[in-house]
Amino acid sequence: MRHLMSPLDFTTKELEDLFILAGDIEHNPARYAHACDGRILATCFYEPSTRTRLSFESAMTRLGGRIIGFSDAASSSATKGESVSDTIRVISCYADICAMRHPKEGAPMVAAEKSRIPVINAGDGGHQHPTQTLTDLLTIRSLKGRLDNLTIGLCGDLKFGRTVHSLIGALVRYANIRFIFISPEELRVPDYITDMLRSRNIPYEEVIRLEKVMPQLDLLYMTRVQKERFFNEEDYVRLKDFYILDTAKMSLAREDMLVLHPLPRVNEISVEVDSDPRAAYFRQARYGVYVRMALILTLLGIQVP
Ligand code: NCD
């Protein structure tokens, strides 16, 4: 039995197979419409989510399966003091596969150790968000045609943004990747990431001004300042509008640059950018469903003839 805790749980060859499957699902949805008939996905969300939970639910429903779960720790037995390990043992009796989001780093891993069904980490604190990374990689691969030879700007909250941490970890496995980290001083990417990049000789730069680096980028990955992970409101208020991507800044970018964002967006991308053909964040949300469909099939070991 396999779980998904980090994008690195899959080799690049396994990821490639997953993306090929996701591409087939995108183009031949009818072939997969009953692939999970009679199967149940549990979504155990101890932290708010719209897209991740609903995209899992959409994915399982489009495969013909069913959903059970909770979307708020307050409505689960966690409020009575039940441990994640106990909850997953019980969920293992009710469902065939589980997607879990938790505010504590490592909680889905603790669950996986006790689980009798595959567990997917749907985001653990500021740590990892592997299915968002699979979504990001599929989007890049589909729209740019490659996952190597890219200069990627990551902008915003690089300290607390788990999607950023997961994505960097996954991209370093492809050839000729260069990172430009764009953040205020207080929200710089954690040292463990820059240490890892240095040890692997992967080029990166850290800058504060977005305008300056715009012309170099193949991809701009915008992120929200992670309000819920701040220790005080004052810092959040000071930093929340540090970056606002607008049409003026987009005019500095290459014709074929893509803008990605895991969503939800707050103010960091002005709505005027939405009609720019380079804005790919809503298309990205659609790829999130295909890749989760492919992931569910893969972890359940279901092959569609
Ligand atoms: C992200 C998350 O939850 O980390 N959202 C998502 O899953 N698409 C990004 C965010 O909340 O900023």
mmCIF file of C-alpha atoms and ligand atoms in Angstrom:
data_model
loop_
_atom_site.group_PDB
_atom_site.id
_atom_site.type_symbol
_atom_site.label_atom_id
_atom_site.label_comp_id
_atom_site.label_asym_id
_atom_site.label_seq_id
_atom_site.Cartn_x
_atom_site.Cartn_y
_atom_site.Cartn_z
ATOM 1 C CA MET A 1 0.000 0.000 0.000
ATOM 2 C CA ARG A 2 1.202 3.488 -0.912
ATOM 3 C CA HIS A 3 0.568 6.880 0.602
ATOM 4 C CA LEU A 4 1.415 10.347 -0.720
ATOM 5 C CA MET A 5 3.116 12.539 1.866
ATOM 6 C CA SER A 6 5.524 14.461 -0.372
ATOM 7 C CA PRO A 7 5.870 14.837 -4.142
ATOM 8 C CA LEU A 8 9.211 13.072 -3.720
ATOM 9 C CA ASP A 9 7.388 9.855 -2.800
ATOM 10 C CA PHE A 10 7.058 9.380 -6.555
ATOM 11 C CA THR A 11 10.075 9.019 -8.830
ATOM 12 C CA THR A 12 10.178 11.333 -11.847
ATOM 13 C CA LYS A 13 9.250 8.317 -13.994
ATOM 14 C CA GLU A 14 6.217 7.626 -11.794
ATOM 15 C CA LEU A 15 5.253 11.294 -11.997
ATOM 16 C CA GLU A 16 5.538 11.162 -15.764
ATOM 17 C CA ASP A 17 3.184 8.135 -15.826
ATOM 18 C CA LEU A 18 0.772 10.039 -13.567
ATOM 19 C CA PHE A 19 0.795 13.063 -15.890
ATOM 20 C CA ILE A 20 0.229 10.854 -18.945
ATOM 21 C CA LEU A 21 -2.739 9.271 -17.160
ATOM 22 C CA ALA A 22 -4.054 12.734 -16.177
ATOM 23 C CA GLY A 23 -3.760 13.813 -19.819
ATOM 24 C CA ASP A 24 -5.745 10.771 -20.948
ATOM 25 C CA ILE A 25 -8.401 11.520 -18.338
ATOM 26 C CA GLU A 26 -8.625 15.101 -19.601
ATOM 27 C CA HIS A 27 -9.180 13.978 -23.180
ATOM 28 C CA ASN A 28 -11.253 10.825 -22.585
ATOM 29 C CA PRO A 29 -13.291 11.475 -19.422
ATOM 30 C CA ALA A 30 -15.978 8.929 -20.323
ATOM 31 C CA ARG A 31 -13.462 6.073 -20.123
ATOM 32 C CA TYR A 32 -12.934 6.820 -16.439
ATOM 33 C CA ALA A 33 -16.475 7.671 -15.388
ATOM 34 C CA HIS A 34 -17.006 4.331 -13.606
ATOM 35 C CA ALA A 35 -13.436 3.458 -12.686
ATOM 36 C CA CYS A 36 -14.153 3.944 -8.966
ATOM 37 C CA ASP A 37 -17.711 2.603 -8.806
ATOM 38 C CA GLY A 38 -18.310 1.327 -5.285
ATOM 39 C CA ARG A 39 -15.211 3.016 -3.824
ATOM 40 C CA ILE A 40 -15.247 5.644 -1.079
ATOM 41 C CA LEU A 41 -12.925 8.580 -0.533
ATOM 42 C CA ALA A 42 -12.805 10.129 2.952
ATOM 43 C CA THR A 43 -11.858 13.805 3.097
ATOM 44 C CA CYS A 44 -10.634 14.613 6.620
ATOM 45 C CA PHE A 45 -9.990 18.355 6.729
ATOM 46 C CA TYR A 46 -8.902 19.806 10.063
ATOM 47 C CA GLU A 47 -8.179 23.166 8.421
ATOM 48 C CA PRO A 48 -10.192 25.322 5.992
ATOM 49 C CA SER A 49 -10.063 24.593 2.283
ATOM 50 C CA THR A 50 -12.232 25.171 -0.743
ATOM 51 C CA ARG A 51 -10.261 24.016 -3.714
ATOM 52 C CA THR A 52 -8.314 21.126 -2.361
ATOM 53 C CA ARG A 53 -11.272 19.454 -0.685
ATOM 54 C CA LEU A 54 -13.717 20.143 -3.481
ATOM 55 C CA SER A 55 -11.226 19.123 -6.147
ATOM 56 C CA PHE A 56 -10.766 15.782 -4.370
ATOM 57 C CA GLU A 57 -14.522 15.405 -4.136
ATOM 58 C CA SER A 58 -14.941 16.353 -7.778
ATOM 59 C CA ALA A 59 -12.170 13.927 -8.772
ATOM 60 C CA MET A 60 -13.707 10.968 -6.913
ATOM 61 C CA THR A 61 -17.208 11.803 -8.140
ATOM 62 C CA ARG A 62 -16.001 12.018 -11.750
ATOM 63 C CA LEU A 63 -14.511 8.543 -11.282
ATOM 64 C CA GLY A 64 -17.892 7.197 -10.152
ATOM 65 C CA GLY A 65 -16.924 6.897 -6.473
ATOM 66 C CA ARG A 66 -18.468 8.382 -3.357
ATOM 67 C CA ILE A 67 -17.324 10.747 -0.642
ATOM 68 C CA ILE A 68 -17.572 10.896 3.128
ATOM 69 C CA GLY A 69 -15.759 13.227 5.473
ATOM 70 C CA PHE A 70 -15.624 16.447 7.428
ATOM 71 C CA SER A 71 -14.446 19.894 6.452
ATOM 72 C CA ASP A 72 -13.826 21.367 9.841
ATOM 73 C CA ALA A 73 -12.050 19.991 12.904
ATOM 74 C CA ALA A 74 -14.825 21.483 15.026
ATOM 75 C CA SER A 75 -17.335 19.024 13.540
ATOM 76 C CA SER A 76 -15.086 15.977 14.078
ATOM 77 C CA SER A 77 -14.233 14.009 17.226
ATOM 78 C CA ALA A 78 -10.957 15.930 17.380
ATOM 79 C CA THR A 79 -12.882 18.335 19.603
ATOM 80 C CA LYS A 80 -13.448 15.435 22.033
ATOM 81 C CA GLY A 81 -9.708 14.812 22.100
ATOM 82 C CA GLU A 82 -9.458 11.942 19.621
ATOM 83 C CA SER A 83 -5.980 11.472 18.128
ATOM 84 C CA VAL A 84 -5.335 11.462 14.394
ATOM 85 C CA SER A 85 -4.068 7.865 14.751
ATOM 86 C CA ASP A 86 -7.367 6.699 16.206
ATOM 87 C CA THR A 87 -9.411 8.673 13.705
ATOM 88 C CA ILE A 88 -7.612 7.081 10.756
ATOM 89 C CA ARG A 89 -8.037 3.562 12.171
ATOM 90 C CA VAL A 90 -11.749 4.170 12.225
ATOM 91 C CA ILE A 91 -11.809 5.871 8.808
ATOM 92 C CA SER A 92 -9.924 2.811 7.458
ATOM 93 C CA CYS A 93 -13.072 0.803 8.225
ATOM 94 C CA TYR A 94 -15.318 3.239 6.369
ATOM 95 C CA ALA A 95 -13.403 4.294 3.247
ATOM 96 C CA ASP A 96 -10.930 2.986 0.653
ATOM 97 C CA ILE A 97 -8.689 6.057 0.506
ATOM 98 C CA CYS A 98 -8.315 9.228 2.586
ATOM 99 C CA ALA A 99 -7.220 12.801 1.846
ATOM 100 C CA MET A 100 -6.176 14.598 5.031
ATOM 101 C CA ARG A 101 -5.395 18.250 5.707
ATOM 102 C CA HIS A 102 -4.092 19.267 9.112
ATOM 103 C CA PRO A 103 -2.632 22.439 10.653
ATOM 104 C CA LYS A 104 0.147 20.391 12.319
ATOM 105 C CA GLU A 105 3.196 19.499 10.253
ATOM 106 C CA GLY A 106 3.522 15.728 9.981
ATOM 107 C CA ALA A 107 -0.029 14.839 11.115
ATOM 108 C CA PRO A 108 -0.938 13.019 7.863
ATOM 109 C CA MET A 109 2.303 11.034 8.217
ATOM 110 C CA VAL A 110 1.306 9.936 11.729
ATOM 111 C CA ALA A 111 -2.057 8.905 10.286
ATOM 112 C CA ALA A 112 -0.421 6.981 7.422
ATOM 113 C CA GLU A 113 1.549 4.871 9.895
ATOM 114 C CA LYS A 114 -1.648 3.563 11.464
ATOM 115 C CA SER A 115 -3.786 3.467 8.349
ATOM 116 C CA ARG A 116 -5.037 0.437 6.457
ATOM 117 C CA ILE A 117 -5.933 2.596 3.437
ATOM 118 C CA PRO A 118 -3.821 4.986 1.317
ATOM 119 C CA VAL A 119 -3.516 8.425 2.919
ATOM 120 C CA ILE A 120 -2.894 11.541 0.841
ATOM 121 C CA ASN A 121 -1.407 14.595 2.526
ATOM 122 C CA ALA A 122 -3.717 17.428 1.455
ATOM 123 C CA GLY A 123 -1.569 20.050 3.224
ATOM 124 C CA ASP A 124 0.150 19.875 6.623
ATOM 125 C CA GLY A 125 0.752 23.240 8.266
ATOM 126 C CA GLY A 126 3.499 25.242 6.579
ATOM 127 C CA HIS A 127 5.244 22.031 5.503
ATOM 128 C CA GLN A 128 4.055 20.311 2.314
ATOM 129 C CA HIS A 129 1.181 20.321 -0.128
ATOM 130 C CA PRO A 130 2.002 17.503 -2.543
ATOM 131 C CA THR A 131 -1.245 17.427 -4.532
ATOM 132 C CA GLN A 132 -0.945 21.160 -5.220
ATOM 133 C CA THR A 133 2.556 20.423 -6.496
ATOM 134 C CA LEU A 134 1.252 17.655 -8.752
ATOM 135 C CA THR A 135 -1.293 20.196 -10.014
ATOM 136 C CA ASP A 136 1.424 22.796 -10.597
ATOM 137 C CA LEU A 137 3.688 20.342 -12.407
ATOM 138 C CA LEU A 138 0.879 19.067 -14.638
ATOM 139 C CA THR A 139 -0.079 22.669 -15.470
ATOM 140 C CA ILE A 140 3.496 23.590 -16.370
ATOM 141 C CA ARG A 141 4.010 20.393 -18.374
ATOM 142 C CA SER A 142 0.724 20.861 -20.250
ATOM 143 C CA LEU A 143 1.031 24.583 -20.975
ATOM 144 C CA LYS A 144 4.801 24.962 -21.394
ATOM 145 C CA GLY A 145 5.429 21.493 -22.827
ATOM 146 C CA ARG A 146 8.312 20.806 -20.457
ATOM 147 C CA LEU A 147 9.419 20.625 -16.839
ATOM 148 C CA ASP A 148 13.091 21.349 -17.478
ATOM 149 C CA ASN A 149 14.960 24.428 -18.730
ATOM 150 C CA LEU A 150 12.867 26.901 -16.779
ATOM 151 C CA THR A 151 13.490 30.113 -14.866
ATOM 152 C CA ILE A 152 10.858 30.236 -12.181
ATOM 153 C CA GLY A 153 10.019 33.247 -10.060
ATOM 154 C CA LEU A 154 8.252 32.489 -6.794
ATOM 155 C CA CYS A 155 6.750 35.591 -5.260
ATOM 156 C CA GLY A 156 5.083 36.476 -1.977
ATOM 157 C CA ASP A 157 5.065 34.470 1.236
ATOM 158 C CA LEU A 158 7.943 32.088 0.670
ATOM 159 C CA LYS A 159 8.361 31.485 4.391
ATOM 160 C CA PHE A 160 4.980 30.051 5.302
ATOM 161 C CA GLY A 161 3.719 29.018 1.873
ATOM 162 C CA ARG A 162 3.684 25.217 1.846
ATOM 163 C CA THR A 163 2.863 25.098 -1.873
ATOM 164 C CA VAL A 164 6.159 26.887 -2.535
ATOM 165 C CA HIS A 165 8.144 24.477 -0.357
ATOM 166 C CA SER A 166 6.656 21.437 -2.057
ATOM 167 C CA LEU A 167 7.071 22.842 -5.550
ATOM 168 C CA ILE A 168 10.740 23.748 -5.139
ATOM 169 C CA GLY A 169 11.478 20.266 -3.764
ATOM 170 C CA ALA A 170 9.841 18.674 -6.793
ATOM 171 C CA LEU A 171 11.332 20.945 -9.479
ATOM 172 C CA VAL A 172 14.947 20.427 -8.453
ATOM 173 C CA ARG A 173 14.765 16.959 -9.960
ATOM 174 C CA TYR A 174 14.480 18.402 -13.480
ATOM 175 C CA ALA A 175 17.428 19.655 -15.543
ATOM 176 C CA ASN A 176 18.452 23.281 -15.845
ATOM 177 C CA ILE A 177 16.023 24.847 -13.386
ATOM 178 C CA ARG A 178 16.788 28.303 -11.993
ATOM 179 C CA PHE A 179 14.836 29.915 -9.166
ATOM 180 C CA ILE A 180 14.284 33.569 -8.427
ATOM 181 C CA PHE A 181 12.769 34.087 -4.981
ATOM 182 C CA ILE A 182 10.897 37.358 -4.690
ATOM 183 C CA SER A 183 9.817 38.256 -1.175
ATOM 184 C CA PRO A 184 10.116 40.835 1.562
ATOM 185 C CA GLU A 185 12.967 40.167 3.981
ATOM 186 C CA GLU A 186 10.559 38.794 6.619
ATOM 187 C CA LEU A 187 9.051 36.215 4.276
ATOM 188 C CA ARG A 188 12.175 34.748 2.714
ATOM 189 C CA VAL A 189 12.297 31.094 1.796
ATOM 190 C CA PRO A 190 13.455 28.957 4.773
ATOM 191 C CA ASP A 191 17.167 28.179 5.163
ATOM 192 C CA TYR A 192 16.644 24.449 4.805
ATOM 193 C CA ILE A 193 15.541 25.086 1.231
ATOM 194 C CA THR A 194 18.406 27.384 0.242
ATOM 195 C CA ASP A 195 20.838 24.940 1.931
ATOM 196 C CA MET A 196 19.395 22.142 -0.173
ATOM 197 C CA LEU A 197 19.711 24.216 -3.370
ATOM 198 C CA ARG A 198 23.325 25.095 -2.615
ATOM 199 C CA SER A 199 24.222 21.498 -1.860
ATOM 200 C CA ARG A 200 22.811 20.465 -5.227
ATOM 201 C CA ASN A 201 24.365 23.388 -7.139
ATOM 202 C CA ILE A 202 20.991 24.661 -8.267
ATOM 203 C CA PRO A 203 21.115 28.358 -9.144
ATOM 204 C CA TYR A 204 18.867 30.734 -7.216
ATOM 205 C CA GLU A 205 18.624 34.429 -6.453
ATOM 206 C CA GLU A 206 16.731 36.235 -3.720
ATOM 207 C CA VAL A 207 15.326 39.656 -4.574
ATOM 208 C CA ILE A 208 12.798 42.073 -3.147
ATOM 209 C CA ARG A 209 11.599 43.877 -6.274
ATOM 210 C CA LEU A 210 9.387 41.970 -8.684
ATOM 211 C CA GLU A 211 9.702 44.456 -11.567
ATOM 212 C CA LYS A 212 13.423 43.938 -11.792
ATOM 213 C CA VAL A 213 13.255 40.230 -12.577
ATOM 214 C CA MET A 214 10.005 40.062 -14.574
ATOM 215 C CA PRO A 215 11.691 39.967 -18.035
ATOM 216 C CA GLN A 216 13.740 36.874 -17.114
ATOM 217 C CA LEU A 217 10.889 34.613 -16.068
ATOM 218 C CA ASP A 218 9.335 31.626 -17.840
ATOM 219 C CA LEU A 219 6.918 31.237 -14.938
ATOM 220 C CA LEU A 220 5.752 33.485 -12.154
ATOM 221 C CA TYR A 221 4.267 31.619 -9.190
ATOM 222 C CA MET A 222 2.368 34.141 -7.076
ATOM 223 C CA THR A 223 1.313 33.330 -3.518
ATOM 224 C CA ARG A 224 -0.910 34.745 -0.820
ATOM 225 C CA VAL A 225 0.543 36.030 2.428
ATOM 226 C CA GLN A 226 -0.452 33.221 4.820
ATOM 227 C CA LYS A 227 -2.430 35.192 7.377
ATOM 228 C CA GLU A 228 -3.252 32.165 9.530
ATOM 229 C CA ARG A 229 0.423 31.366 10.136
ATOM 230 C CA PHE A 230 1.403 34.836 11.369
ATOM 231 C CA PHE A 231 2.041 35.391 15.032
ATOM 232 C CA ASN A 232 0.706 38.917 15.056
ATOM 233 C CA GLU A 233 -1.854 40.850 13.051
ATOM 234 C CA GLU A 234 0.360 43.918 12.745
ATOM 235 C CA ASP A 235 3.035 42.090 10.716
ATOM 236 C CA TYR A 236 0.379 40.600 8.492
ATOM 237 C CA VAL A 237 -1.212 43.975 7.786
ATOM 238 C CA ARG A 238 2.182 45.472 6.959
ATOM 239 C CA LEU A 239 3.106 42.687 4.518
ATOM 240 C CA LYS A 240 -0.149 41.594 2.954
ATOM 241 C CA ASP A 241 -0.094 44.018 0.026
ATOM 242 C CA PHE A 242 3.647 44.001 -0.508
ATOM 243 C CA TYR A 243 3.180 42.622 -4.034
ATOM 244 C CA ILE A 244 0.329 43.352 -6.359
ATOM 245 C CA LEU A 245 0.700 41.977 -9.861
ATOM 246 C CA ASP A 246 -1.051 44.313 -12.300
ATOM 247 C CA THR A 247 -1.067 44.952 -16.049
ATOM 248 C CA ALA A 248 1.798 47.439 -15.745
ATOM 249 C CA LYS A 249 4.046 44.752 -14.252
ATOM 250 C CA MET A 250 2.776 42.175 -16.765
ATOM 251 C CA SER A 251 3.934 44.460 -19.573
ATOM 252 C CA LEU A 252 7.519 43.829 -18.418
ATOM 253 C CA ALA A 253 7.160 40.062 -18.822
ATOM 254 C CA ARG A 254 7.834 37.814 -21.773
ATOM 255 C CA GLU A 255 5.034 37.003 -24.204
ATOM 256 C CA ASP A 256 5.118 33.356 -23.191
ATOM 257 C CA MET A 257 5.521 33.766 -19.442
ATOM 258 C CA LEU A 258 2.807 32.042 -17.409
ATOM 259 C CA VAL A 259 1.351 33.268 -14.146
ATOM 260 C CA LEU A 260 0.412 30.508 -11.705
ATOM 261 C CA HIS A 261 -1.197 30.814 -8.278
ATOM 262 C CA PRO A 262 -2.409 27.959 -6.056
ATOM 263 C CA LEU A 263 -5.393 30.148 -5.054
ATOM 264 C CA PRO A 264 -7.102 31.547 -3.036
ATOM 265 C CA ARG A 265 -6.005 34.936 -4.292
ATOM 266 C CA VAL A 266 -6.425 37.895 -1.970
ATOM 267 C CA ASN A 267 -4.883 41.114 -3.375
ATOM 268 C CA GLU A 268 -1.643 39.857 -4.845
ATOM 269 C CA ILE A 269 -2.990 39.576 -8.396
ATOM 270 C CA SER A 270 -5.155 42.406 -9.572
ATOM 271 C CA VAL A 271 -8.327 41.163 -11.319
ATOM 272 C CA GLU A 272 -7.320 43.119 -14.423
ATOM 273 C CA VAL A 273 -4.648 40.458 -15.020
ATOM 274 C CA ASP A 274 -7.272 37.686 -15.306
ATOM 275 C CA SER A 275 -7.984 38.444 -18.966
ATOM 276 C CA ASP A 276 -4.286 38.309 -19.908
ATOM 277 C CA PRO A 277 -3.708 35.068 -21.876
ATOM 278 C CA ARG A 278 -0.654 34.442 -19.693
ATOM 279 C CA ALA A 279 -2.811 34.204 -16.556
ATOM 280 C CA ALA A 280 -3.063 30.431 -16.038
ATOM 281 C CA TYR A 281 -4.360 30.141 -12.468
ATOM 282 C CA PHE A 282 -7.917 29.140 -13.269
ATOM 283 C CA ARG A 283 -6.744 26.599 -15.842
ATOM 284 C CA GLN A 284 -4.402 25.347 -13.106
ATOM 285 C CA ALA A 285 -7.425 24.618 -10.881
ATOM 286 C CA ARG A 286 -8.857 22.406 -13.647
ATOM 287 C CA TYR A 287 -5.613 20.437 -13.961
ATOM 288 C CA GLY A 288 -5.912 19.863 -10.206
ATOM 289 C CA VAL A 289 -8.956 17.671 -10.772
ATOM 290 C CA TYR A 290 -7.347 15.574 -13.526
ATOM 291 C CA VAL A 291 -4.214 14.987 -11.517
ATOM 292 C CA ARG A 292 -6.179 14.001 -8.396
ATOM 293 C CA MET A 293 -8.228 11.573 -10.497
ATOM 294 C CA ALA A 294 -4.988 10.052 -11.750
ATOM 295 C CA LEU A 295 -3.609 9.925 -8.210
ATOM 296 C CA ILE A 296 -6.671 8.192 -6.760
ATOM 297 C CA LEU A 297 -6.535 5.542 -9.506
ATOM 298 C CA THR A 298 -2.811 5.047 -9.012
ATOM 299 C CA LEU A 299 -2.948 4.715 -5.207
ATOM 300 C CA LEU A 300 -5.917 2.358 -5.431
ATOM 301 C CA GLY A 301 -4.098 0.323 -8.094
ATOM 302 C CA ILE A 302 -7.016 0.614 -10.513
ATOM 303 C CA GLN A 303 -6.223 0.194 -14.201
ATOM 304 C CA VAL A 304 -8.735 1.278 -16.768
ATOM 305 C CA PRO A 305 -8.722 -0.971 -19.834
HETATM 306 C C1 NCD B 1 -2.995 26.661 -0.794
HETATM 307 C C2 NCD B 1 -2.843 26.021 0.580
HETATM 308 O O1 NCD B 1 -3.818 25.595 1.169
HETATM 309 O O2 NCD B 1 -1.707 25.924 1.004
HETATM 310 N N1 NCD B 1 -4.286 26.545 -1.285
HETATM 311 C C3 NCD B 1 -4.627 25.457 -2.004
HETATM 312 O O3 NCD B 1 -4.624 24.361 -1.527
HETATM 313 N N2 NCD B 1 -4.896 25.631 -3.299
HETATM 314 C C4 NCD B 1 -2.508 28.028 -0.866
HETATM 315 C C5 NCD B 1 -3.007 29.024 0.116
HETATM 316 O O4 NCD B 1 -3.845 28.742 0.961
HETATM 317 O O5 NCD B 1 -2.523 30.151 0.018
#
